[in-house]
Amino acid sequence: MSGARPIIVGPSAGPEAPYPPQMEGKVIHGFGRGSKELGTPTANLPVDNNLTPWISHAESGVYFGWASLRLPPSHPNRPSDAATDSDEVSTEFSVYPMVMSIGYNKFYDNKARSAEAHVLQEFEADFYGVEMRLLILGFIREEKDYPNLEALIEDINVDCEVARRSLDREGWALRETGKGTLDGSWLLREEK
Ligand code: ADP
Ligand code: RBF
Ligand code: MG
């Protein structure tokens, strides 16, 4: 047992320095270990120390924040009012809460660092290759090793709940959604 964990993290007024770092890229295939079967699929982004210098010295662990996806018109979960250009390319990002893991997946003893985000929303289809942006607002816990898969899943489920509750406060909401004060304009910017 890992003992009781806080159900909310970060000050209620909103994220504190050094947050928010950000990263973006096209969703790649991960290790295919079936996080989806565990109930928490994770959209993996390439880790590039040149594009995101902060990541090389970020603590390995679980982070949370807002994600945006530029879902193509063919994707079943694309908002119906989203615009497309003449080539049927999506020009709009949609925003979702997310929880993510940055690290070596101690449980699996990976040699390369990975960054993978579980978007807190159900999707009816995969979105490999889609552009994803992550605005990282806070740290939940350090990366751990586990005696078994069930213990890892249990902690991941708590992480999702902590992320949801922590983001569900005015100081952590995005101005763009009309609910908060945080600047999330980068998540929606339309440059290609
Ligand atoms: P992989 O090892 O290739 O990353 P996963 O089992 O982690 O495989 O599944 C990840 C894929 O599942 C993502 O790339 C995305 O296309 C899809 N997916 C569906 N729902 C979600 C979600 N809520 N959050 C993240 N990815 C999701
Ligand atoms: N892997 C670990 O080895 N240790 C962890 O503490 C850990 N925490 C995670 C927390 C969250 C919210 C998520 C989405 C993943 C986490 N992982 C962790 C990564 C997990 O091992 C990985 O998603 C699966 O191995 C599939 O690649
Ligand atoms: Mg994954």
mmCIF file of N, CA, C and O and ligand atoms in Angstrom, residues 30 35 41-44 116, ligand 3:
data_model
loop_
_atom_site.group_PDB
_atom_site.id
_atom_site.type_symbol
_atom_site.label_atom_id
_atom_site.label_comp_id
_atom_site.label_asym_id
_atom_site.label_seq_id
_atom_site.Cartn_x
_atom_site.Cartn_y
_atom_site.Cartn_z
ATOM 1 N N GLY A 30 4.248 4.321 -28.787
ATOM 2 C CA GLY A 30 5.077 4.086 -27.612
ATOM 3 C C GLY A 30 5.605 2.660 -27.654
ATOM 4 O O GLY A 30 5.866 2.117 -28.730
ATOM 5 N N SER A 35 -0.902 0.146 -22.509
ATOM 6 C CA SER A 35 -1.479 1.028 -21.491
ATOM 7 C C SER A 35 -2.970 1.170 -21.748
ATOM 8 O O SER A 35 -3.751 1.412 -20.838
ATOM 9 N N PRO A 41 -4.719 4.735 -21.885
ATOM 10 C CA PRO A 41 -3.847 4.908 -23.053
ATOM 11 C C PRO A 41 -3.053 6.191 -22.903
ATOM 12 O O PRO A 41 -3.555 7.170 -22.342
ATOM 13 N N THR A 42 -1.823 6.196 -23.376
ATOM 14 C CA THR A 42 -1.010 7.406 -23.286
ATOM 15 C C THR A 42 -0.509 7.794 -24.664
ATOM 16 O O THR A 42 0.075 6.979 -25.369
ATOM 17 N N ALA A 43 -0.757 9.027 -25.047
ATOM 18 C CA ALA A 43 -0.264 9.558 -26.314
ATOM 19 C C ALA A 43 1.185 9.984 -26.095
ATOM 20 O O ALA A 43 1.463 10.877 -25.290
ATOM 21 N N ASN A 44 2.103 9.318 -26.794
ATOM 22 C CA ASN A 44 3.531 9.593 -26.606
ATOM 23 C C ASN A 44 4.016 10.678 -27.559
ATOM 24 O O ASN A 44 3.616 10.712 -28.715
ATOM 25 N N GLU A 116 4.666 10.810 -22.037
ATOM 26 C CA GLU A 116 3.387 10.253 -22.501
ATOM 27 C C GLU A 116 2.239 10.861 -21.706
ATOM 28 O O GLU A 116 2.312 10.972 -20.485
HETATM 29 MG MG MG B 3 1.523 5.302 -24.853
#
